[in-house]
Structures are given as C-alpha cells and as structure tokens.
CSV table of C-alpha atoms in Angstrom, one decimal:
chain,number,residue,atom,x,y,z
A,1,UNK,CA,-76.3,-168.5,-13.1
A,2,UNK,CA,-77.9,-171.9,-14.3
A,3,UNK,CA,-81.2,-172.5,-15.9
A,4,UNK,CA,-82.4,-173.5,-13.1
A,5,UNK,CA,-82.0,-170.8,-10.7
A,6,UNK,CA,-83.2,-168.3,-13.8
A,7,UNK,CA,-86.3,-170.1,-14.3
A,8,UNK,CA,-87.2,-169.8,-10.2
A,9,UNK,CA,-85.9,-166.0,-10.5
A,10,UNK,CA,-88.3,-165.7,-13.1
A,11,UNK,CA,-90.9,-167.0,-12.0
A,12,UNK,CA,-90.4,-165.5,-8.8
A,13,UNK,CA,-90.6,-161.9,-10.1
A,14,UNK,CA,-93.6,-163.0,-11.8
A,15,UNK,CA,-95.7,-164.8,-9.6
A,16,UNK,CA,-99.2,-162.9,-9.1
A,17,UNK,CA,-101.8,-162.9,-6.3
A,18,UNK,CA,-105.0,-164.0,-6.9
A,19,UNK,CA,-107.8,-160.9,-6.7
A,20,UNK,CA,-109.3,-163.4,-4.2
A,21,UNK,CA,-106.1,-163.6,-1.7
A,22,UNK,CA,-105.6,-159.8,-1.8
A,23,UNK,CA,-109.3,-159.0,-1.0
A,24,UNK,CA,-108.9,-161.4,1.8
A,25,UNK,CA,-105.6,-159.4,3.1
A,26,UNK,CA,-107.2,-156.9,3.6
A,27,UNK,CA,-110.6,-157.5,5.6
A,28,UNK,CA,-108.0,-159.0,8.6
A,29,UNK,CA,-106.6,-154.8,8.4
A,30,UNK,CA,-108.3,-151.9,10.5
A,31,UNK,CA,-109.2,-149.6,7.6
A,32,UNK,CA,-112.4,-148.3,8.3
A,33,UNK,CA,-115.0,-148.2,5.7
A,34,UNK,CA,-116.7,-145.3,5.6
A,35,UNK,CA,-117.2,-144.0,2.2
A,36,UNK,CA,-119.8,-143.6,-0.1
A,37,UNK,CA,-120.4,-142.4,-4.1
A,38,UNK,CA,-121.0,-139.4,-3.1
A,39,UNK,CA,-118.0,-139.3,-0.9
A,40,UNK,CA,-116.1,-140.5,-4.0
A,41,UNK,CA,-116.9,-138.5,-6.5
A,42,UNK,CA,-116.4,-135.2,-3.9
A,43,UNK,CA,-112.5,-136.7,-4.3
A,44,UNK,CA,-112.6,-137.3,-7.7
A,45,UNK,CA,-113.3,-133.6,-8.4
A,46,UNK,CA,-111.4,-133.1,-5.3
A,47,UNK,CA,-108.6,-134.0,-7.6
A,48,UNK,CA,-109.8,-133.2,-11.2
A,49,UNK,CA,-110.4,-129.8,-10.8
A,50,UNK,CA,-107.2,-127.5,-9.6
A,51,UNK,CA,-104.3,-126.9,-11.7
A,52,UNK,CA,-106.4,-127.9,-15.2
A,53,UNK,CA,-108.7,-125.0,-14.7
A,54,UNK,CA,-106.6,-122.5,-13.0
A,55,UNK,CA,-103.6,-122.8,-14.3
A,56,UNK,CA,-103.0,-125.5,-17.4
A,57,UNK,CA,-106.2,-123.5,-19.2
A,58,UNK,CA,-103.6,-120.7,-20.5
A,59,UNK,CA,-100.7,-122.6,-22.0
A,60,UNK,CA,-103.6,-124.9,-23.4
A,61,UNK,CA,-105.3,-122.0,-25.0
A,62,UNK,CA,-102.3,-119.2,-25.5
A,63,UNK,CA,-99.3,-121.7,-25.9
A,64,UNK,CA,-96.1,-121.6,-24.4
A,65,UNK,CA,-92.6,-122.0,-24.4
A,66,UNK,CA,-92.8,-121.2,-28.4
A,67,UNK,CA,-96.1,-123.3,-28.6
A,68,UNK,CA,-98.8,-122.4,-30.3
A,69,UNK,CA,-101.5,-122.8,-28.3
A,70,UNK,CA,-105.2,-124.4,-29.5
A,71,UNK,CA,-107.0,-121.4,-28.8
A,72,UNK,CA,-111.0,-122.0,-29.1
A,73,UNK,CA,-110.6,-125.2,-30.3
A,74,UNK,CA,-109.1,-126.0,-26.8
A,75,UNK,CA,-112.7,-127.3,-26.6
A,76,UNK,CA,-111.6,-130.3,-28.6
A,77,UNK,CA,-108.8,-130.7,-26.9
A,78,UNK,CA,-110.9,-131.2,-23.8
A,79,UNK,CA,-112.9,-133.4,-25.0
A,80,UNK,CA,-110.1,-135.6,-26.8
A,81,UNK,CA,-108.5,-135.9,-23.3
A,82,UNK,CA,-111.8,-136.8,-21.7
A,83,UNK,CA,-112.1,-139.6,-24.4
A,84,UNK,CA,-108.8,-140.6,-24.2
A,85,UNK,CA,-109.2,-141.3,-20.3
A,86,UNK,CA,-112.8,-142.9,-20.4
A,87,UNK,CA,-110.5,-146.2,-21.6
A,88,UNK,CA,-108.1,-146.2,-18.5
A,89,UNK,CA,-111.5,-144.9,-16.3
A,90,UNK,CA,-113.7,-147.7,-17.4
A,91,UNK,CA,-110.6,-150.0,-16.8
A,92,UNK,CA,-110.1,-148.3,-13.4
A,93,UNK,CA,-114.3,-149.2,-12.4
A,94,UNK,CA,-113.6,-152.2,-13.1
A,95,UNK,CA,-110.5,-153.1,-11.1
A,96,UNK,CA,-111.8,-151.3,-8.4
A,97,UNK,CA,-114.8,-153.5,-8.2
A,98,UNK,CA,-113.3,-157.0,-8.8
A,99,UNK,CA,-110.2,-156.0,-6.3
A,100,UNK,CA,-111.9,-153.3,-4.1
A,101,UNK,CA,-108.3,-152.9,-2.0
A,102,UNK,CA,-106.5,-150.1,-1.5
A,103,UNK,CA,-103.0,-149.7,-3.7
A,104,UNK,CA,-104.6,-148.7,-7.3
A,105,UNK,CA,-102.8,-149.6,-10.1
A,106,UNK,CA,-100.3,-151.0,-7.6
A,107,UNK,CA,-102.5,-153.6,-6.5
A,108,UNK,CA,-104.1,-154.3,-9.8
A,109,UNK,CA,-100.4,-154.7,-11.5
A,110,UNK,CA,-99.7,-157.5,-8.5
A,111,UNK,CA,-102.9,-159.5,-9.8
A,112,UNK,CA,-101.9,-159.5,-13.2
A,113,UNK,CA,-98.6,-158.8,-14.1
A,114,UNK,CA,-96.6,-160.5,-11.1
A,115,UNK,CA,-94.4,-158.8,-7.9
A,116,UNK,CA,-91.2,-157.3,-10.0
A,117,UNK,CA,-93.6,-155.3,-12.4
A,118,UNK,CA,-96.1,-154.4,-9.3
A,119,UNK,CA,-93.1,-153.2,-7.5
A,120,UNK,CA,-91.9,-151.0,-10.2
A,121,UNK,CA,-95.2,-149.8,-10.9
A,122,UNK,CA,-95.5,-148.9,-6.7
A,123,UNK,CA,-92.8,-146.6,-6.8
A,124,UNK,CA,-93.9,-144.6,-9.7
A,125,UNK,CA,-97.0,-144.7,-8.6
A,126,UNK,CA,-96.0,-143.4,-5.5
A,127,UNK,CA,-93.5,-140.8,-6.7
A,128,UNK,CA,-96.3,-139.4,-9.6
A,129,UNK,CA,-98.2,-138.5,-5.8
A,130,UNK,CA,-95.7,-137.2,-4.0
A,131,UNK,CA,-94.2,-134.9,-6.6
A,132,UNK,CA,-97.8,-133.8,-7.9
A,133,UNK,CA,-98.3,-133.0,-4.4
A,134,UNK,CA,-94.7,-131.3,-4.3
A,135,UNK,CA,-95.7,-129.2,-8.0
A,136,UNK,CA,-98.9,-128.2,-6.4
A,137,UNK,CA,-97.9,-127.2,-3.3
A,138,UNK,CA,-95.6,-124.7,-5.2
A,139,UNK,CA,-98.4,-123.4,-7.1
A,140,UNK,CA,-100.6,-123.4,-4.0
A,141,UNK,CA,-97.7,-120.5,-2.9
A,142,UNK,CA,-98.0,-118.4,-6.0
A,143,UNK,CA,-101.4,-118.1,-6.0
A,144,UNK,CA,-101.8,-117.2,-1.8
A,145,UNK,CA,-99.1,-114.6,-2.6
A,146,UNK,CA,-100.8,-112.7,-6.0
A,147,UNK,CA,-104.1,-113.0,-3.3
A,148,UNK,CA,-102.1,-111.0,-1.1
A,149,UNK,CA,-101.2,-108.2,-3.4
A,150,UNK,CA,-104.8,-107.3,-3.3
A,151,UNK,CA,-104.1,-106.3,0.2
A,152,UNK,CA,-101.1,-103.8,-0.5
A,153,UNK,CA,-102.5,-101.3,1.2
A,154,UNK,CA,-103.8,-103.1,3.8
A,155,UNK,CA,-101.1,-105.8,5.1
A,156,UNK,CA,-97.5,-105.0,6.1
A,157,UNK,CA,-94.7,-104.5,3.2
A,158,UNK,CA,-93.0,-107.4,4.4
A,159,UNK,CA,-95.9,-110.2,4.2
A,160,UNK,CA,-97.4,-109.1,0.4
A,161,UNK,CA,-93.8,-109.0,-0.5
A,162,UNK,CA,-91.9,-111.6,1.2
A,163,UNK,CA,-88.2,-112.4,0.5
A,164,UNK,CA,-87.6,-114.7,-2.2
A,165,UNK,CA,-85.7,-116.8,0.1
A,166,UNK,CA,-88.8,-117.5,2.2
A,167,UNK,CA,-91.1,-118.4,-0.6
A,168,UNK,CA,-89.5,-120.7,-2.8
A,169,UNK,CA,-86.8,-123.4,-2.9
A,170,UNK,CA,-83.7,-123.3,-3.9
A,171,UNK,CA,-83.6,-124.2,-7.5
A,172,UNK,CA,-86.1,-121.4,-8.1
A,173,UNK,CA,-85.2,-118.8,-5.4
A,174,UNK,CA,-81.7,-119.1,-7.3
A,175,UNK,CA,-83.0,-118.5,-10.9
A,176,UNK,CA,-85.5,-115.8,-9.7
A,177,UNK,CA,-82.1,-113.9,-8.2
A,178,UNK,CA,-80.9,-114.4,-11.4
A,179,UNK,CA,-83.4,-113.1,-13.5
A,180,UNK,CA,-83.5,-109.9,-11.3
A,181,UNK,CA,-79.9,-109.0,-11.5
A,182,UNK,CA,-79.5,-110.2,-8.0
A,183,UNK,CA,-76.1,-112.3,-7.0
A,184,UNK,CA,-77.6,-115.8,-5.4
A,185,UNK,CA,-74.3,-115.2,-2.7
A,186,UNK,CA,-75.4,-112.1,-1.3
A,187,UNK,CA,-79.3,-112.4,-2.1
A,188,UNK,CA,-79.5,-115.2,-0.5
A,189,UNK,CA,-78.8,-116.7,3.5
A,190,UNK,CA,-75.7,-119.1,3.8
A,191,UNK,CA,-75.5,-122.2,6.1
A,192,UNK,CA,-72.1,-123.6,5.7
A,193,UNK,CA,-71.5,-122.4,2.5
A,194,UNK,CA,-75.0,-123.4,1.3
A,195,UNK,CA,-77.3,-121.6,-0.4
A,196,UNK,CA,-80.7,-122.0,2.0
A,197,UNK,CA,-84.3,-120.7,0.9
A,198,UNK,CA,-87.5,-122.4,2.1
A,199,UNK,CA,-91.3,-122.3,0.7
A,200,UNK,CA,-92.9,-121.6,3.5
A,201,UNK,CA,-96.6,-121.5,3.0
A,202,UNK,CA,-95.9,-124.9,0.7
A,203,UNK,CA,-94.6,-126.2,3.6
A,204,UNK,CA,-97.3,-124.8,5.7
A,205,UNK,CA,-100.2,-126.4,3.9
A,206,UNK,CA,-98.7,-129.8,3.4
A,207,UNK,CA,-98.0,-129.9,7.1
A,208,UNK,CA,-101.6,-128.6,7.6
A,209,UNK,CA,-103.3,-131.2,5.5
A,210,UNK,CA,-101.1,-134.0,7.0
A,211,UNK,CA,-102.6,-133.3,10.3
A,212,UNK,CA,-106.0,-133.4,8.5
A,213,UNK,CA,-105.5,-137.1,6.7
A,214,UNK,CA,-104.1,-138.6,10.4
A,215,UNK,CA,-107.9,-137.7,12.0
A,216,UNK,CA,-109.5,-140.0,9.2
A,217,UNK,CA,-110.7,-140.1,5.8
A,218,UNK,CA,-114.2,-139.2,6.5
A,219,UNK,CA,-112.9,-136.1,7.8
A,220,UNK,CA,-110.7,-135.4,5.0
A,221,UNK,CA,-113.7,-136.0,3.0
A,222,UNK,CA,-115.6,-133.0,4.9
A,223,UNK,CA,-112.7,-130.8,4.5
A,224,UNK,CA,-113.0,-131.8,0.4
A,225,UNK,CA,-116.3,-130.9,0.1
A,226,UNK,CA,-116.1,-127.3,1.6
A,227,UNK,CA,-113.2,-126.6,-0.8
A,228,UNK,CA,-115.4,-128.7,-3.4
A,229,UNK,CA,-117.9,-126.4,-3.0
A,230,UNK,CA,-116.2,-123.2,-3.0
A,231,UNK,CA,-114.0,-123.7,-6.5
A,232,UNK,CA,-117.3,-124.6,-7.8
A,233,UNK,CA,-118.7,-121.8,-6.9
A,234,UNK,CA,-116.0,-119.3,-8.4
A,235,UNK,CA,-116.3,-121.1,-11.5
A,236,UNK,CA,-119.9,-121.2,-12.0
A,237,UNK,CA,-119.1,-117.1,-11.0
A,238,UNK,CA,-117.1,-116.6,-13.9
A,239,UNK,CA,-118.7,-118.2,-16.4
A,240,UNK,CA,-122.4,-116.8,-15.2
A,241,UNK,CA,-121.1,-113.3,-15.9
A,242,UNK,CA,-118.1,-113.9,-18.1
A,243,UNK,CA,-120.9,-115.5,-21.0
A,244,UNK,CA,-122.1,-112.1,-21.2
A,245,UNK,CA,-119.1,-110.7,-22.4
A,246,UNK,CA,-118.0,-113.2,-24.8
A,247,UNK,CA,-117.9,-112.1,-28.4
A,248,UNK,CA,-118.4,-114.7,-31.1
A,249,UNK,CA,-115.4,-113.5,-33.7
A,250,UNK,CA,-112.6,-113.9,-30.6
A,251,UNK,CA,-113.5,-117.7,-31.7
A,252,UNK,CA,-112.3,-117.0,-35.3
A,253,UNK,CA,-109.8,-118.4,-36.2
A,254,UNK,CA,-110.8,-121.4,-34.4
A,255,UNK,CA,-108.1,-123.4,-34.6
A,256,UNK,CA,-104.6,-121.0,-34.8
A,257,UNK,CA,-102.0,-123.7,-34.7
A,258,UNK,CA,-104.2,-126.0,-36.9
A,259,UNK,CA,-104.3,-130.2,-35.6
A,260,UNK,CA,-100.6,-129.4,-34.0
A,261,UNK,CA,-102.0,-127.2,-31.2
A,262,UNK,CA,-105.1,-129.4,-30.7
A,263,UNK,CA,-103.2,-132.2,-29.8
A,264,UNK,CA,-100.4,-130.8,-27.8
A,265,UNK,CA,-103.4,-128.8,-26.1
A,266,UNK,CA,-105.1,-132.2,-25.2
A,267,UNK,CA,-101.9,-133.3,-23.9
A,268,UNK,CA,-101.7,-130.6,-21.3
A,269,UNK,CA,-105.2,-131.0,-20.1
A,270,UNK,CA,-105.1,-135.0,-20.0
A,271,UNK,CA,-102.1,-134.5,-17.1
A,272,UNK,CA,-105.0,-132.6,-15.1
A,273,UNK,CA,-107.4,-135.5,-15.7
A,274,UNK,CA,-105.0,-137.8,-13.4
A,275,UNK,CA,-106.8,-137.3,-10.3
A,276,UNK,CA,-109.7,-140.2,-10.8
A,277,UNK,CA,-106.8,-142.6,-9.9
A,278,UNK,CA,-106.9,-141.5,-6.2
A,279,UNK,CA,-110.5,-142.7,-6.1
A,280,UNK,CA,-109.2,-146.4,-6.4
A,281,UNK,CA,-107.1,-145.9,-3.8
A,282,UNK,CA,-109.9,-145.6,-1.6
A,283,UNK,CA,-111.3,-148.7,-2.6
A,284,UNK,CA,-110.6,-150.0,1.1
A,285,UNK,CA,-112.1,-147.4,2.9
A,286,UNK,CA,-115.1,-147.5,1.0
A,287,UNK,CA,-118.7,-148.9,1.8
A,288,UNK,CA,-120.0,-151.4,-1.3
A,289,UNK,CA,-117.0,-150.7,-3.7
A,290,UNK,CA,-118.4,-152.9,-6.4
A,291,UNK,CA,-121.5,-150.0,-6.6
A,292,UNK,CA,-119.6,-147.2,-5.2
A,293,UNK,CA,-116.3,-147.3,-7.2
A,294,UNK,CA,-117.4,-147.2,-10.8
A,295,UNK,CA,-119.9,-144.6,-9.6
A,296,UNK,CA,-117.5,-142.4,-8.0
A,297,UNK,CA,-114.8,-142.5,-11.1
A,298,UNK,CA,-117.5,-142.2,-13.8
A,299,UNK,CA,-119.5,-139.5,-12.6
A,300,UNK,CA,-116.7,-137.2,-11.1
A,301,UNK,CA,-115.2,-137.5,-14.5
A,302,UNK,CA,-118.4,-136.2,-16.6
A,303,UNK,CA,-119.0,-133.6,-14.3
A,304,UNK,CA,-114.9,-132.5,-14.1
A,305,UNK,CA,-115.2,-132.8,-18.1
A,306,UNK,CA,-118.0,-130.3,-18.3
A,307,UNK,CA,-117.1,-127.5,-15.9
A,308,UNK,CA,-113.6,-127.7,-18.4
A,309,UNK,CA,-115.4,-127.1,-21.5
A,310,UNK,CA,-118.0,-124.4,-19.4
A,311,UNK,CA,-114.1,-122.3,-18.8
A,312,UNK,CA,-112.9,-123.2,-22.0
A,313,UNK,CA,-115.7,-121.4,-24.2
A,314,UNK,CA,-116.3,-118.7,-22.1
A,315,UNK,CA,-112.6,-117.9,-21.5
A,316,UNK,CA,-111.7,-118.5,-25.5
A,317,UNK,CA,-114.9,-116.0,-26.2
A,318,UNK,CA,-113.7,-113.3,-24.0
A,319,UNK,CA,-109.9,-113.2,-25.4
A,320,UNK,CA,-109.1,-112.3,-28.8
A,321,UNK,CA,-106.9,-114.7,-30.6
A,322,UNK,CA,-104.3,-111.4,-31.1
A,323,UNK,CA,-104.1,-111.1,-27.3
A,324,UNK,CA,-103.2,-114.0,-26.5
A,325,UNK,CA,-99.2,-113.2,-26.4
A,326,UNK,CA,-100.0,-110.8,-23.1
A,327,UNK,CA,-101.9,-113.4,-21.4
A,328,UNK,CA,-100.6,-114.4,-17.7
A,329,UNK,CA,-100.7,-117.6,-18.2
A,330,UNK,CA,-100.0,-118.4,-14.7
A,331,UNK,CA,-103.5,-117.0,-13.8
A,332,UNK,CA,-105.1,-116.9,-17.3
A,333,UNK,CA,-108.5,-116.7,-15.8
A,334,UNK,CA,-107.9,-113.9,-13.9
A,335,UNK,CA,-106.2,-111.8,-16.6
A,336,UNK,CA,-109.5,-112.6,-18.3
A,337,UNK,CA,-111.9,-110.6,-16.2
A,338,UNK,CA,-109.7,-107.8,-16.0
A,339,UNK,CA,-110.3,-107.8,-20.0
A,340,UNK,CA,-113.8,-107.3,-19.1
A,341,UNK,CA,-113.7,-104.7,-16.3
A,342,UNK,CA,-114.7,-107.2,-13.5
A,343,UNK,CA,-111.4,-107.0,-11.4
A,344,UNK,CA,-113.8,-107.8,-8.8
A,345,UNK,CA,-114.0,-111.5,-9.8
A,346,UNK,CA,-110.1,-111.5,-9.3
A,347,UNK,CA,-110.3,-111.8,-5.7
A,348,UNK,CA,-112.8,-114.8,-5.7
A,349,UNK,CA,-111.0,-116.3,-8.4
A,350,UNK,CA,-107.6,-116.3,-6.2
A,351,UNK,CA,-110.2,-117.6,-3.3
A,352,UNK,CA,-111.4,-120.5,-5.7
A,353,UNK,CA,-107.6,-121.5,-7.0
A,354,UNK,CA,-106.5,-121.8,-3.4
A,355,UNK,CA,-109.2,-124.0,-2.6
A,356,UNK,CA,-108.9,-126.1,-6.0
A,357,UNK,CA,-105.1,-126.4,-5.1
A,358,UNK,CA,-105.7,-127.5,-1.7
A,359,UNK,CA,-108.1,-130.0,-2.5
A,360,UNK,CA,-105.5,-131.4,-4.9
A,361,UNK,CA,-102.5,-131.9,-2.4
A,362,UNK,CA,-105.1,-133.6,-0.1
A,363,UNK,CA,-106.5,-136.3,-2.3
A,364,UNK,CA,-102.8,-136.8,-3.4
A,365,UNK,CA,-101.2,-136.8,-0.3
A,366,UNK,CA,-104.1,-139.3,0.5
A,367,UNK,CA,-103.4,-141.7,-2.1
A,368,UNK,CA,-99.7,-141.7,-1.8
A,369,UNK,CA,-100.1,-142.6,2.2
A,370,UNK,CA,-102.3,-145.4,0.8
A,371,UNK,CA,-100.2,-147.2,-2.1
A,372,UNK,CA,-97.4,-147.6,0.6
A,373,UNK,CA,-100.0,-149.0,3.0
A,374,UNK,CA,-100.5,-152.1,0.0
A,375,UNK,CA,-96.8,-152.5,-0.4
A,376,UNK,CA,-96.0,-152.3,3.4
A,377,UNK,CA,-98.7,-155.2,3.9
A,378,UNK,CA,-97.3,-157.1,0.4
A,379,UNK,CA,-93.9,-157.1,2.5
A,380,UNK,CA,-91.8,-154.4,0.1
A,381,UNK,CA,-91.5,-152.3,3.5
A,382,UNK,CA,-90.8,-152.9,6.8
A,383,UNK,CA,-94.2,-154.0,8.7
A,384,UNK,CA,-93.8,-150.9,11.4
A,385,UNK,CA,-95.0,-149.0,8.0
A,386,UNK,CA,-98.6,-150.4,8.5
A,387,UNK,CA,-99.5,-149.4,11.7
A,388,UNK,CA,-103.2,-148.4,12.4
A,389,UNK,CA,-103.8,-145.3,14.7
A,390,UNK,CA,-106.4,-146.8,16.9
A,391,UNK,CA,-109.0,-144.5,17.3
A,392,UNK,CA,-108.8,-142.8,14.0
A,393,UNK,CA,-107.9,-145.9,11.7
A,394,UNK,CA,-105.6,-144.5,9.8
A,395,UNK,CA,-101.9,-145.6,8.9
A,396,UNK,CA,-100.5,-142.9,10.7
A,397,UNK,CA,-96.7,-143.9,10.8
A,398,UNK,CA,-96.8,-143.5,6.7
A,399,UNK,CA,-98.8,-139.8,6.5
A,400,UNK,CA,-95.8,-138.5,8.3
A,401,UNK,CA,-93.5,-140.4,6.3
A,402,UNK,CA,-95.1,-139.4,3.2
A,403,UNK,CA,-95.8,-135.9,4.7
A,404,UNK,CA,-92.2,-135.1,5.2
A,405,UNK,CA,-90.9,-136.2,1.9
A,406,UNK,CA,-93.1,-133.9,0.2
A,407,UNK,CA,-91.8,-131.2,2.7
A,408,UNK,CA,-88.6,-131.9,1.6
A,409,UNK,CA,-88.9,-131.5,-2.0
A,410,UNK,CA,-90.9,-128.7,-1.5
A,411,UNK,CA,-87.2,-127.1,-0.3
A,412,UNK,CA,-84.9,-128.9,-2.4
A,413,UNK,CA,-86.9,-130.2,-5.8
A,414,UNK,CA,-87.2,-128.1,-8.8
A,415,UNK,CA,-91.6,-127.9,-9.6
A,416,UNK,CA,-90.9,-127.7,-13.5
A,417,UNK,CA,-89.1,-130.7,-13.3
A,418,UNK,CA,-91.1,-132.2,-10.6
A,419,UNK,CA,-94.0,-131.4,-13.4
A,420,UNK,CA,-92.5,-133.1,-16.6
A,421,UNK,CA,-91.9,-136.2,-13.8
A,422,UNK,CA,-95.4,-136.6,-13.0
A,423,UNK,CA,-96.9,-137.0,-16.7
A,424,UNK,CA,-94.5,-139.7,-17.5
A,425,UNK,CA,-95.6,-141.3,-14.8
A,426,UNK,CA,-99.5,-140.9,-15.9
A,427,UNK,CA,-99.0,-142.4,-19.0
A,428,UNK,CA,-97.4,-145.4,-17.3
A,429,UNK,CA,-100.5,-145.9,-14.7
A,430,UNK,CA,-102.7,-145.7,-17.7
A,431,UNK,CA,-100.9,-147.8,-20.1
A,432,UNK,CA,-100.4,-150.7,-17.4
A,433,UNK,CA,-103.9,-150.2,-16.0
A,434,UNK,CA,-105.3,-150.8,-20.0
A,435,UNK,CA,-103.0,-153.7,-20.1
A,436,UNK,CA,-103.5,-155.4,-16.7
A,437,UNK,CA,-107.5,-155.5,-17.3
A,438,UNK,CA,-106.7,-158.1,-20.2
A,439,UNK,CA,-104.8,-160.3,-18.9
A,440,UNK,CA,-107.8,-160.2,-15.8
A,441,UNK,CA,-110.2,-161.1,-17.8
C-alpha cells in the first residue's frame, strides 16, 4: 500500500459528522416524538433498578466466589459507584442535548471520533444490550420459578418443578445435570445427537415484550410505569417494615474485607448503574431533548441512587456480619425477611423482582432496536433495516431482528458469561462517552 492510499484509508476511517448533519438526518425519519422527562426518567429507573437491588445486593454485601464482601459499608460502595457515573451522566446530558438523535454513544462516537471507532463502538454497544437483555432474561426465569414454589400445594408438580431441560439452556441445563449426579445423555432430550434444552419463560417474556416495543414507545412507556410502580412499591415494603428490625451492632464491623471489599463491592453495583444509557437512545423520540434529556438522566439517577442505599442499610442492619456465609445470594433480600419472621414479604418481593426484571429487558431490548436504527441510516446495514411501521412508527423490521437474537442466546449462550461480557462493554461506553465530550467541545 502507498502513502497515498493510507493517508485516504485513514482519513476515511476517521472522518466525523458534524452534530449538525446528524440532527438534520434525522428530522427527514418517521420516529415519533412523544416523550417527556417524566417519560424519561420512568426508563431510566426502568432500567436502574432490577438486577442491582434484587440480585447484585448479596454478592455486594456477602461476597462471592471467595470474595469478601463490603458488608455495611456496601453503603459506600453505592455511593462511590453513583459518583463514579455522575462523570459519564453529565457527559451523557450533554450529548444528548447538543445531538438529541437516537444511537447513544454510537452516535456521539461518529461526531467525534470518526466512522471506524463509531462502528466499533455500535457493535459493543449493541451486543452490551442484547446480552444484558439475554443475562436478565435468565434471571427473569429463576425468579418466576422460586415465585412458584410458593404455590406447591396449589399448582401441579410438573409446573413448580419443571424439567431442567425446559428451563434453562444448554450450557446451564448441562452443568445443573452435572451437579446433581445426573448423565447430560440420558437427562437430557437428543436431536441428532444434540443435546437440546430451551428456557422457556425467558423466551416467553422476550417474545412478549417484543410485541410490546412494535405498538410504540409511548406504550412501552405505559407498560414501564406499571412495573415502575410496583418494584417501587415492594421496596418501599421492605424497607418500611424491615427498619424496625434492624439492629445497630449487625453494622459492626463495618467494613469486613477492609478498602478491598469496598471497591470490588462498588464494582458490582456500578454494572447495575448502566441503564441511564438507554435514556439517550431515546433522544429521537423525545419531545424538547435539550430540557428533557439531562432531566431524565439526572433525576432517574438520584432517585435509583437513593432507593440503593434505602436497601443497603436496612438489609446490612437486619443480617449479622457472621451470617452472611448462609445468605442466598441469588435472592438476598428475600432470605432477609425470613430472618425477621416476615415470610410474607417473600411473595411481594418475588412480585417486585419480576417486575424490576421485566422492566430491564424492555428498556434494553428498546435501546438495542434503536442503536441499529442509527447505523442502518449511517449505511453499516442494509437500508430494509430502517423501515418505519406506519401506523405505529416504529422500526419494526429491527425489534424482530433484535428480538430473535436475544431468543437465541437465551438457548444457546451461557448468562455468566454473557454477564462478565456486558461490564466490559460498560466501561467502554463510559470511557469513550468521557473522551468524545472533549474533543466536542
């Protein structure tokens, strides 16, 4: 290759878009616009609060995989994570409101950094989505099936207890055979020599929730703020009568695993703070982005930060720091009121996770349909990609695209891995988000 033709290759991987040229993209599309700050911050919490409080709580507490865990001083680690993504937030407000277009750090990567680096940063960005959505959508299963169990004596055998091969994909169904003594060949169903197991109610709700995003996002929205409103609830359940069983020495020692734990304990809970990214995404649909966006990723962010630290004392005060070894730290909150003889919050507590859970894969689901719509109209996919539904304004042709590759790896992807995938990808957003707001200015 001569100098010449490097020079044009590099400058044609480099060459940006002006903020000026992408806003004007996209007011010749059919996006509606249709949300508000309120609207916005119902997503942000949407997808703040699910997995972090449910689930992420007990390894960030009680440790895991040999961890330490912070224990009370988890509260720190809250708020360290909260600091640590007001920088990326702020930067996120402001992006949103100079280049109010849908694509997030897609978009804002194109403007800044040139086409190879907003490419790259597309497909992360759209594979962080897809496999959150694939993680949560496993989790989503876990939890309907320990909300079953409370009906043991009430459902049939066969649907509290389901075969493993019908609630979990193959990796897992696999290992689970495993762990039980169980040969995979015999346990499990054979096509062609194949092993074959399928997570059913993952694949239910992602179906269910596709069907949701193709009527519109103003409907989605509606569906988020019921689910909003009822993991809300079940939290401010637990921690109204969970305060008056919490015992001031269970926060002695306060910090178990010392400045270690508090760190690694911030870096569990700063994955969960991820979900403010998928308000950007919206920043085509929405009505005055400049006001409405920083509103929307600022607010939901404060109020996701203090219904964290609300869990964290009151759980922390109810468990002794010698318990935590016996703690399910699949449903840590859960074990907690047990602790406390109020079994009775269980069942709203599996309620509340369900909804949190499903409000997740929503929002995500949502904002991977809409960094494909930015690079189907940048030309990185075929145009068909970026079709409008006509009545209901939505690019319908990529919610089925997107909805079936998340139905896929729901049956074929590992979720731990899937897991360890999507922080890497977090730290990427925020690192190039933090970066590209610079070189803006």
């Amino acid at each position: 290759m001569s100098n010449t033709d490097l020079k044009t290759f590099l400058s044609n991987i480099t060459t940006t878009v002006k903020p000026e040229e992408l806003i004007a993209k996209s007011e010749n599309d059919g996006l509606k616009k249709s949300l508000s700050a309120f609207d916005l911050i119902i997503l942000g919490i949407s997808a703040i609060i699910g997995c972090g409080i449910f689930v992420m709580i007990g390894p960030a507490v009680c440790g895991s995989h040999g961890n330490i865990g912070a224990g009370p001083s988890v509260v720190i680690s809250v708020l360290l994570a909260a600091m640590v993504c007001v920088c990326p937030a702020l930067c996120y407000a402001e992006f949103a409101s100079v280049i109010p277009v849908s694509g997030s750090v897609y978009t804002y990567t194109y403007a800044t950094l040139g086409e190879f680096a907003a490419w790259t940063m597309g497909w992360i960005l759209m594979l962080e989505y897809a496999i959150s959505d694939i993680t949560i959508a496993v989790s989503w299963t876990d939890y309907l099936l320990q909300f079953l169990k409370g009906f043991e004596h009430i459902l049939p055998n066969w649907l509290v207890n389901p075969p493993i091969w019908l609630v979990n994909d193959i990796p897992t169904a696999i290992s689970k055979c495993q762990q039980a003594g169980l040969d995979p060949d015999f346990a499990l169903p054979h096509i062609f020599g194949l092993p074959v197991s399928v997570n059913l109610p993952a694949l239910f709700i992602v179906l269910l929730l596709g069907l949701i995003l193709l009527k519109g996002l103003k409907e989605s929205t509606k569906a988020a703020i019921i689910m909003v409103i009822v993991k809300l609830a079940v939290i401010l359940i637990f921690v109204g009568v969970g305060m008056f069983y919490v015992q001031p020495q269970n926060w002695v020692p306060f910090a178990p695993a010392g400045f270690k734990g508090i760190i690694l304990s911030t870096f569990i809970i700063f994955y969960a703070y991820f979900g403010f990214d998928a308000i950007s995404t919206a920043a085509e649909e929405t009505k005055d982005p400049q006001k409405n966006l920083p509103i929307g990723i600022i607010v939901s962010l404060v109020i996701c930060s203090i219904f964290y630290i609300l869990v964290a004392v009151v759980f922390t005060g109810i468990i002794p720091v010698s318990q935590y070894g016996s703690v399910d730290t699949l449903a840590p909150i859960a074990h907690s009121v047990r602790l406390i003889n109020q079994g009775w919050i269980a069942g709203w507590l599996s309620i509340g996770s369900l909804a949190g859970l499903t409000s997740v894969i929503l929002v995500f689901q949502f904002g991977t349909t809409r960094v494909l719509y930015a690079m189907s109209r940048d030309n990185f996919f075929p145009q068909a990609f970026k079709k409008i539904h006509p009545v209901n304004k939505t690019p319908h042709v990529l919610v089925w695209i997107t909805t079936l590759f998340v139905v896929l790896g729901c049956i074929f992807i590992d979720a731990n891995v899937a897991a360890e995938l999507c922080i890497f990808g977090t730290f990427a957003s925020f690192m190039i988000v933090c970066l590209g707001i610079i070189i803006l200015r």
